[in-house]
């Protein structure tokens, strides 16, 4: 039997964003010759236990899980593995192989360049890549890495980066940095897969700053539900099946005492409790 694919999403309070994820899962399902289900850690339906139930009802005992995350922050490192561990308790004999987060893969960089091209930047345009932001320094460094890789592969004046929450610089400070570097035009590029509360906030803050400063700011679209993204998820799925997925633990704050984050070493990872999730480890189906 082919190993089914579980696509694990973050979840959003924004219904349009949740629907984009669900449509994306259907797209992958149409491309992969194996059963596919998608579930969210929190905030949206269906929750991960429902997605696992759907795959198990087809007879699966082994599932490949791919975290649909651009950055390996707490969700990919902790919440999803913890929720999969809970599913193993809930279903006797169930096993998972776990794929890598998407990361600044060449496919993601190509999709970001596509979104950028849609707003027609010129060689004088400064790009501001805006990531989610995290309390995990390694996760924030991945956004910086994506910005650098874009700068090396895109004909623009430069690529700065900012974060919409939890980390500095915020969007206004990132835009100001571009202005101080001499930018006459700034292209804001959201480092997000689908729309949601935070991507909408990126646009609102960018527009407000532009109105105040009279500097031209154009906002690109999020990466979105597309075949390029689907091909990368399938690549991560195949890599997980081959047993090749590895986490980069060199600067993981759960393993290494980073200054200011020492208290997080060895912190137990617990799943988010989904508001609609009535599954308990002692209920075997």
PDB file of C-alpha atoms in Angstrom, residues 90-273:
ATOM      1  CA  UNK A  90      -4.535   7.278  19.984  1.00  0.00           C
ATOM      2  CA  UNK A  91      -4.030   4.638  17.261  1.00  0.00           C
ATOM      3  CA  UNK A  92      -2.233   1.409  18.154  1.00  0.00           C
ATOM      4  CA  UNK A  93       0.417   0.455  15.597  1.00  0.00           C
ATOM      5  CA  UNK A  94       0.407   3.754  13.733  1.00  0.00           C
ATOM      6  CA  UNK A  95       3.815   5.147  12.709  1.00  0.00           C
ATOM      7  CA  UNK A  96       4.916   8.389  11.082  1.00  0.00           C
ATOM      8  CA  UNK A  97       7.835   9.469   8.940  1.00  0.00           C
ATOM      9  CA  UNK A  98       8.352  13.202   9.278  1.00  0.00           C
ATOM     10  CA  UNK A  99       9.395  15.496   6.448  1.00  0.00           C
ATOM     11  CA  UNK A 100      11.362  18.722   6.543  1.00  0.00           C
ATOM     12  CA  UNK A 101       9.786  22.178   6.567  1.00  0.00           C
ATOM     13  CA  UNK A 102       9.871  23.869   3.158  1.00  0.00           C
ATOM     14  CA  UNK A 103      12.675  26.336   3.915  1.00  0.00           C
ATOM     15  CA  UNK A 104      14.254  28.706   1.378  1.00  0.00           C
ATOM     16  CA  UNK A 105      14.258  25.916  -1.240  1.00  0.00           C
ATOM     17  CA  UNK A 106      15.006  26.991  -4.849  1.00  0.00           C
ATOM     18  CA  UNK A 107      11.318  26.373  -5.659  1.00  0.00           C
ATOM     19  CA  UNK A 108      10.223  28.794  -2.915  1.00  0.00           C
ATOM     20  CA  UNK A 109      12.748  31.388  -4.123  1.00  0.00           C
ATOM     21  CA  UNK A 110      11.443  30.978  -7.685  1.00  0.00           C
ATOM     22  CA  UNK A 111       7.853  31.460  -6.494  1.00  0.00           C
ATOM     23  CA  UNK A 112       8.890  34.581  -4.545  1.00  0.00           C
ATOM     24  CA  UNK A 113      10.559  35.950  -7.696  1.00  0.00           C
ATOM     25  CA  UNK A 114       7.294  35.244  -9.580  1.00  0.00           C
ATOM     26  CA  UNK A 115       5.241  37.186  -7.009  1.00  0.00           C
ATOM     27  CA  UNK A 116       7.767  40.009  -7.201  1.00  0.00           C
ATOM     28  CA  UNK A 117       7.634  40.063 -11.015  1.00  0.00           C
ATOM     29  CA  UNK A 118       3.846  40.545 -10.809  1.00  0.00           C
ATOM     30  CA  UNK A 119       4.462  44.033  -9.365  1.00  0.00           C
ATOM     31  CA  UNK A 120       7.195  44.799 -11.946  1.00  0.00           C
ATOM     32  CA  UNK A 121      10.197  45.851  -9.868  1.00  0.00           C
ATOM     33  CA  UNK A 122      13.072  47.628 -11.612  1.00  0.00           C
ATOM     34  CA  UNK A 123      16.796  47.288 -10.819  1.00  0.00           C
ATOM     35  CA  UNK A 124      16.518  50.320  -8.484  1.00  0.00           C
ATOM     36  CA  UNK A 125      13.712  48.774  -6.388  1.00  0.00           C
ATOM     37  CA  UNK A 126      14.537  47.694  -2.832  1.00  0.00           C
ATOM     38  CA  UNK A 127      12.728  44.569  -1.664  1.00  0.00           C
ATOM     39  CA  UNK A 128      11.543  44.074   1.920  1.00  0.00           C
ATOM     40  CA  UNK A 129      10.953  40.382   2.669  1.00  0.00           C
ATOM     41  CA  UNK A 130       8.563  40.152   5.626  1.00  0.00           C
ATOM     42  CA  UNK A 131       8.522  36.968   7.682  1.00  0.00           C
ATOM     43  CA  UNK A 132       6.247  35.789  10.462  1.00  0.00           C
ATOM     44  CA  UNK A 133       8.719  36.492  13.259  1.00  0.00           C
ATOM     45  CA  UNK A 134       9.468  34.136  16.142  1.00  0.00           C
ATOM     46  CA  UNK A 135      10.985  34.014  19.599  1.00  0.00           C
ATOM     47  CA  UNK A 136      13.363  31.412  18.095  1.00  0.00           C
ATOM     48  CA  UNK A 137      16.572  33.089  16.810  1.00  0.00           C
ATOM     49  CA  UNK A 138      17.234  30.208  14.394  1.00  0.00           C
ATOM     50  CA  UNK A 139      13.802  30.682  12.786  1.00  0.00           C
ATOM     51  CA  UNK A 140      14.411  34.420  12.333  1.00  0.00           C
ATOM     52  CA  UNK A 141      17.821  33.666  10.846  1.00  0.00           C
ATOM     53  CA  UNK A 142      16.094  31.495   8.218  1.00  0.00           C
ATOM     54  CA  UNK A 143      14.154  34.572   7.050  1.00  0.00           C
ATOM     55  CA  UNK A 144      17.436  36.487   6.810  1.00  0.00           C
ATOM     56  CA  UNK A 145      18.882  33.594   4.814  1.00  0.00           C
ATOM     57  CA  UNK A 146      15.947  33.641   2.390  1.00  0.00           C
ATOM     58  CA  UNK A 147      16.430  37.408   1.967  1.00  0.00           C
ATOM     59  CA  UNK A 148      20.115  36.934   1.163  1.00  0.00           C
ATOM     60  CA  UNK A 149      19.403  34.124  -1.321  1.00  0.00           C
ATOM     61  CA  UNK A 150      16.819  36.336  -3.039  1.00  0.00           C
ATOM     62  CA  UNK A 151      19.295  39.218  -3.174  1.00  0.00           C
ATOM     63  CA  UNK A 152      21.812  36.934  -4.902  1.00  0.00           C
ATOM     64  CA  UNK A 153      19.309  35.710  -7.506  1.00  0.00           C
ATOM     65  CA  UNK A 154      17.065  38.689  -8.288  1.00  0.00           C
ATOM     66  CA  UNK A 155      17.869  41.837 -10.326  1.00  0.00           C
ATOM     67  CA  UNK A 156      16.877  44.398  -7.667  1.00  0.00           C
ATOM     68  CA  UNK A 157      18.793  47.013  -5.665  1.00  0.00           C
ATOM     69  CA  UNK A 158      18.820  44.842  -2.555  1.00  0.00           C
ATOM     70  CA  UNK A 159      16.714  42.734  -0.220  1.00  0.00           C
ATOM     71  CA  UNK A 160      16.133  43.740   3.401  1.00  0.00           C
ATOM     72  CA  UNK A 161      14.030  41.717   5.823  1.00  0.00           C
ATOM     73  CA  UNK A 162      11.542  42.460   8.583  1.00  0.00           C
ATOM     74  CA  UNK A 163       9.040  40.611  10.770  1.00  0.00           C
ATOM     75  CA  UNK A 164       5.336  41.152  11.399  1.00  0.00           C
ATOM     76  CA  UNK A 165       5.484  39.991  15.031  1.00  0.00           C
ATOM     77  CA  UNK A 166       7.714  38.848  17.901  1.00  0.00           C
ATOM     78  CA  UNK A 167      10.997  40.057  16.353  1.00  0.00           C
ATOM     79  CA  UNK A 168      12.652  43.266  15.182  1.00  0.00           C
ATOM     80  CA  UNK A 169      12.761  45.060  12.829  1.00  0.00           C
ATOM     81  CA  UNK A 170       9.017  45.376  12.385  1.00  0.00           C
ATOM     82  CA  UNK A 171       7.539  46.407   9.037  1.00  0.00           C
ATOM     83  CA  UNK A 172       7.754  50.227   9.532  1.00  0.00           C
ATOM     84  CA  UNK A 173      11.367  49.929  10.777  1.00  0.00           C
ATOM     85  CA  UNK A 174      12.246  47.659   7.832  1.00  0.00           C
ATOM     86  CA  UNK A 175      10.711  50.128   5.365  1.00  0.00           C
ATOM     87  CA  UNK A 176      12.572  52.987   7.057  1.00  0.00           C
ATOM     88  CA  UNK A 177      15.826  51.047   6.691  1.00  0.00           C
ATOM     89  CA  UNK A 178      15.160  50.754   2.933  1.00  0.00           C
ATOM     90  CA  UNK A 179      14.448  54.494   2.743  1.00  0.00           C
ATOM     91  CA  UNK A 180      17.654  55.339   4.595  1.00  0.00           C
ATOM     92  CA  UNK A 181      19.546  53.171   2.110  1.00  0.00           C
ATOM     93  CA  UNK A 182      18.228  55.475  -0.619  1.00  0.00           C
ATOM     94  CA  UNK A 183      15.241  53.491  -1.919  1.00  0.00           C
ATOM     95  CA  UNK A 184      12.879  55.520  -4.096  1.00  0.00           C
ATOM     96  CA  UNK A 185      10.576  52.530  -4.485  1.00  0.00           C
ATOM     97  CA  UNK A 186      10.099  49.551  -2.159  1.00  0.00           C
ATOM     98  CA  UNK A 187       8.517  46.195  -3.001  1.00  0.00           C
ATOM     99  CA  UNK A 188       7.138  44.419   0.059  1.00  0.00           C
ATOM    100  CA  UNK A 189       7.288  40.649  -0.368  1.00  0.00           C
ATOM    101  CA  UNK A 190       5.403  38.611   2.251  1.00  0.00           C
ATOM    102  CA  UNK A 191       7.240  35.405   3.231  1.00  0.00           C
ATOM    103  CA  UNK A 192       3.929  33.604   3.765  1.00  0.00           C
ATOM    104  CA  UNK A 193       2.246  30.686   2.016  1.00  0.00           C
ATOM    105  CA  UNK A 194      -1.385  31.798   2.241  1.00  0.00           C
ATOM    106  CA  UNK A 195      -3.348  34.858   3.227  1.00  0.00           C
ATOM    107  CA  UNK A 196      -4.285  35.416   6.858  1.00  0.00           C
ATOM    108  CA  UNK A 197      -4.399  37.904   9.708  1.00  0.00           C
ATOM    109  CA  UNK A 198      -0.635  38.531   9.613  1.00  0.00           C
ATOM    110  CA  UNK A 199      -0.173  38.890   5.819  1.00  0.00           C
ATOM    111  CA  UNK A 200      -3.083  41.359   5.786  1.00  0.00           C
ATOM    112  CA  UNK A 201      -1.378  43.272   8.605  1.00  0.00           C
ATOM    113  CA  UNK A 202       1.827  43.430   6.528  1.00  0.00           C
ATOM    114  CA  UNK A 203      -0.114  45.184   3.743  1.00  0.00           C
ATOM    115  CA  UNK A 204      -1.924  47.547   6.131  1.00  0.00           C
ATOM    116  CA  UNK A 205       1.304  48.601   7.870  1.00  0.00           C
ATOM    117  CA  UNK A 206       3.113  49.035   4.535  1.00  0.00           C
ATOM    118  CA  UNK A 207       0.332  51.213   3.129  1.00  0.00           C
ATOM    119  CA  UNK A 208       0.198  53.338   6.306  1.00  0.00           C
ATOM    120  CA  UNK A 209       3.977  53.907   6.234  1.00  0.00           C
ATOM    121  CA  UNK A 210       3.864  54.790   2.522  1.00  0.00           C
ATOM    122  CA  UNK A 211       1.084  57.336   3.123  1.00  0.00           C
ATOM    123  CA  UNK A 212       3.110  58.961   5.923  1.00  0.00           C
ATOM    124  CA  UNK A 213       6.415  59.126   4.052  1.00  0.00           C
ATOM    125  CA  UNK A 214       5.208  59.522   0.437  1.00  0.00           C
ATOM    126  CA  UNK A 215       7.671  56.759  -0.565  1.00  0.00           C
ATOM    127  CA  UNK A 216       6.187  54.395  -3.154  1.00  0.00           C
ATOM    128  CA  UNK A 217       5.525  50.954  -1.681  1.00  0.00           C
ATOM    129  CA  UNK A 218       4.028  48.067  -3.678  1.00  0.00           C
ATOM    130  CA  UNK A 219       2.941  44.869  -1.917  1.00  0.00           C
ATOM    131  CA  UNK A 220       3.349  41.526  -3.665  1.00  0.00           C
ATOM    132  CA  UNK A 221       0.967  38.617  -3.114  1.00  0.00           C
ATOM    133  CA  UNK A 222       1.649  35.686  -0.782  1.00  0.00           C
ATOM    134  CA  UNK A 223       3.076  32.525  -2.408  1.00  0.00           C
ATOM    135  CA  UNK A 224      -0.403  30.959  -2.555  1.00  0.00           C
ATOM    136  CA  UNK A 225      -1.961  27.719  -3.745  1.00  0.00           C
ATOM    137  CA  UNK A 226      -0.001  26.789  -6.893  1.00  0.00           C
ATOM    138  CA  UNK A 227       1.617  23.844  -8.680  1.00  0.00           C
ATOM    139  CA  UNK A 228       5.134  24.957  -7.766  1.00  0.00           C
ATOM    140  CA  UNK A 229       4.334  24.722  -4.068  1.00  0.00           C
ATOM    141  CA  UNK A 230       2.630  21.362  -4.611  1.00  0.00           C
ATOM    142  CA  UNK A 231       5.730  19.982  -6.364  1.00  0.00           C
ATOM    143  CA  UNK A 232       7.884  20.980  -3.382  1.00  0.00           C
ATOM    144  CA  UNK A 233       5.527  19.302  -0.882  1.00  0.00           C
ATOM    145  CA  UNK A 234       5.677  16.124  -2.980  1.00  0.00           C
ATOM    146  CA  UNK A 235       9.490  16.378  -2.994  1.00  0.00           C
ATOM    147  CA  UNK A 236       9.487  16.658   0.828  1.00  0.00           C
ATOM    148  CA  UNK A 237       7.107  13.668   0.999  1.00  0.00           C
ATOM    149  CA  UNK A 238       9.375  11.512  -1.170  1.00  0.00           C
ATOM    150  CA  UNK A 239      12.425  12.582   0.837  1.00  0.00           C
ATOM    151  CA  UNK A 240      10.655  11.572   4.085  1.00  0.00           C
ATOM    152  CA  UNK A 241       9.772   8.163   2.614  1.00  0.00           C
ATOM    153  CA  UNK A 242      13.429   7.604   1.697  1.00  0.00           C
ATOM    154  CA  UNK A 243      14.388   8.432   5.285  1.00  0.00           C
ATOM    155  CA  UNK A 244      16.484  11.384   4.179  1.00  0.00           C
ATOM    156  CA  UNK A 245      14.767  14.155   6.152  1.00  0.00           C
ATOM    157  CA  UNK A 246      17.079  15.674   8.740  1.00  0.00           C
ATOM    158  CA  UNK A 247      16.596  18.642  11.040  1.00  0.00           C
ATOM    159  CA  UNK A 248      19.398  21.192  11.329  1.00  0.00           C
ATOM    160  CA  UNK A 249      20.081  21.117  15.062  1.00  0.00           C
ATOM    161  CA  UNK A 250      23.234  23.265  15.089  1.00  0.00           C
ATOM    162  CA  UNK A 251      21.488  26.366  16.439  1.00  0.00           C
ATOM    163  CA  UNK A 252      18.330  24.807  17.855  1.00  0.00           C
ATOM    164  CA  UNK A 253      17.349  26.620  21.050  1.00  0.00           C
ATOM    165  CA  UNK A 254      15.867  23.386  22.448  1.00  0.00           C
ATOM    166  CA  UNK A 255      19.324  21.746  22.268  1.00  0.00           C
ATOM    167  CA  UNK A 256      21.899  24.526  22.475  1.00  0.00           C
ATOM    168  CA  UNK A 257      22.070  27.212  25.189  1.00  0.00           C
ATOM    169  CA  UNK A 258      21.851  30.401  23.130  1.00  0.00           C
ATOM    170  CA  UNK A 259      22.472  33.584  25.152  1.00  0.00           C
ATOM    171  CA  UNK A 260      19.156  34.870  26.471  1.00  0.00           C
ATOM    172  CA  UNK A 261      17.354  31.622  25.639  1.00  0.00           C
ATOM    173  CA  UNK A 262      19.067  29.212  28.051  1.00  0.00           C
ATOM    174  CA  UNK A 263      15.782  28.326  29.793  1.00  0.00           C
ATOM    175  CA  UNK A 264      14.454  26.698  26.609  1.00  0.00           C
ATOM    176  CA  UNK A 265      17.038  23.899  26.381  1.00  0.00           C
ATOM    177  CA  UNK A 266      15.282  20.552  26.709  1.00  0.00           C
ATOM    178  CA  UNK A 267      11.848  22.177  27.055  1.00  0.00           C
ATOM    179  CA  UNK A 268       9.129  19.549  26.631  1.00  0.00           C
ATOM    180  CA  UNK A 269       7.151  19.949  23.421  1.00  0.00           C
ATOM    181  CA  UNK A 270       3.375  19.797  23.851  1.00  0.00           C
ATOM    182  CA  UNK A 271       0.742  19.851  21.123  1.00  0.00           C
ATOM    183  CA  UNK A 272      -1.580  22.840  20.851  1.00  0.00           C
ATOM    184  CA  UNK A 273      -5.013  21.852  22.078  1.00  0.00           C
TER     185      UNK A 273
END
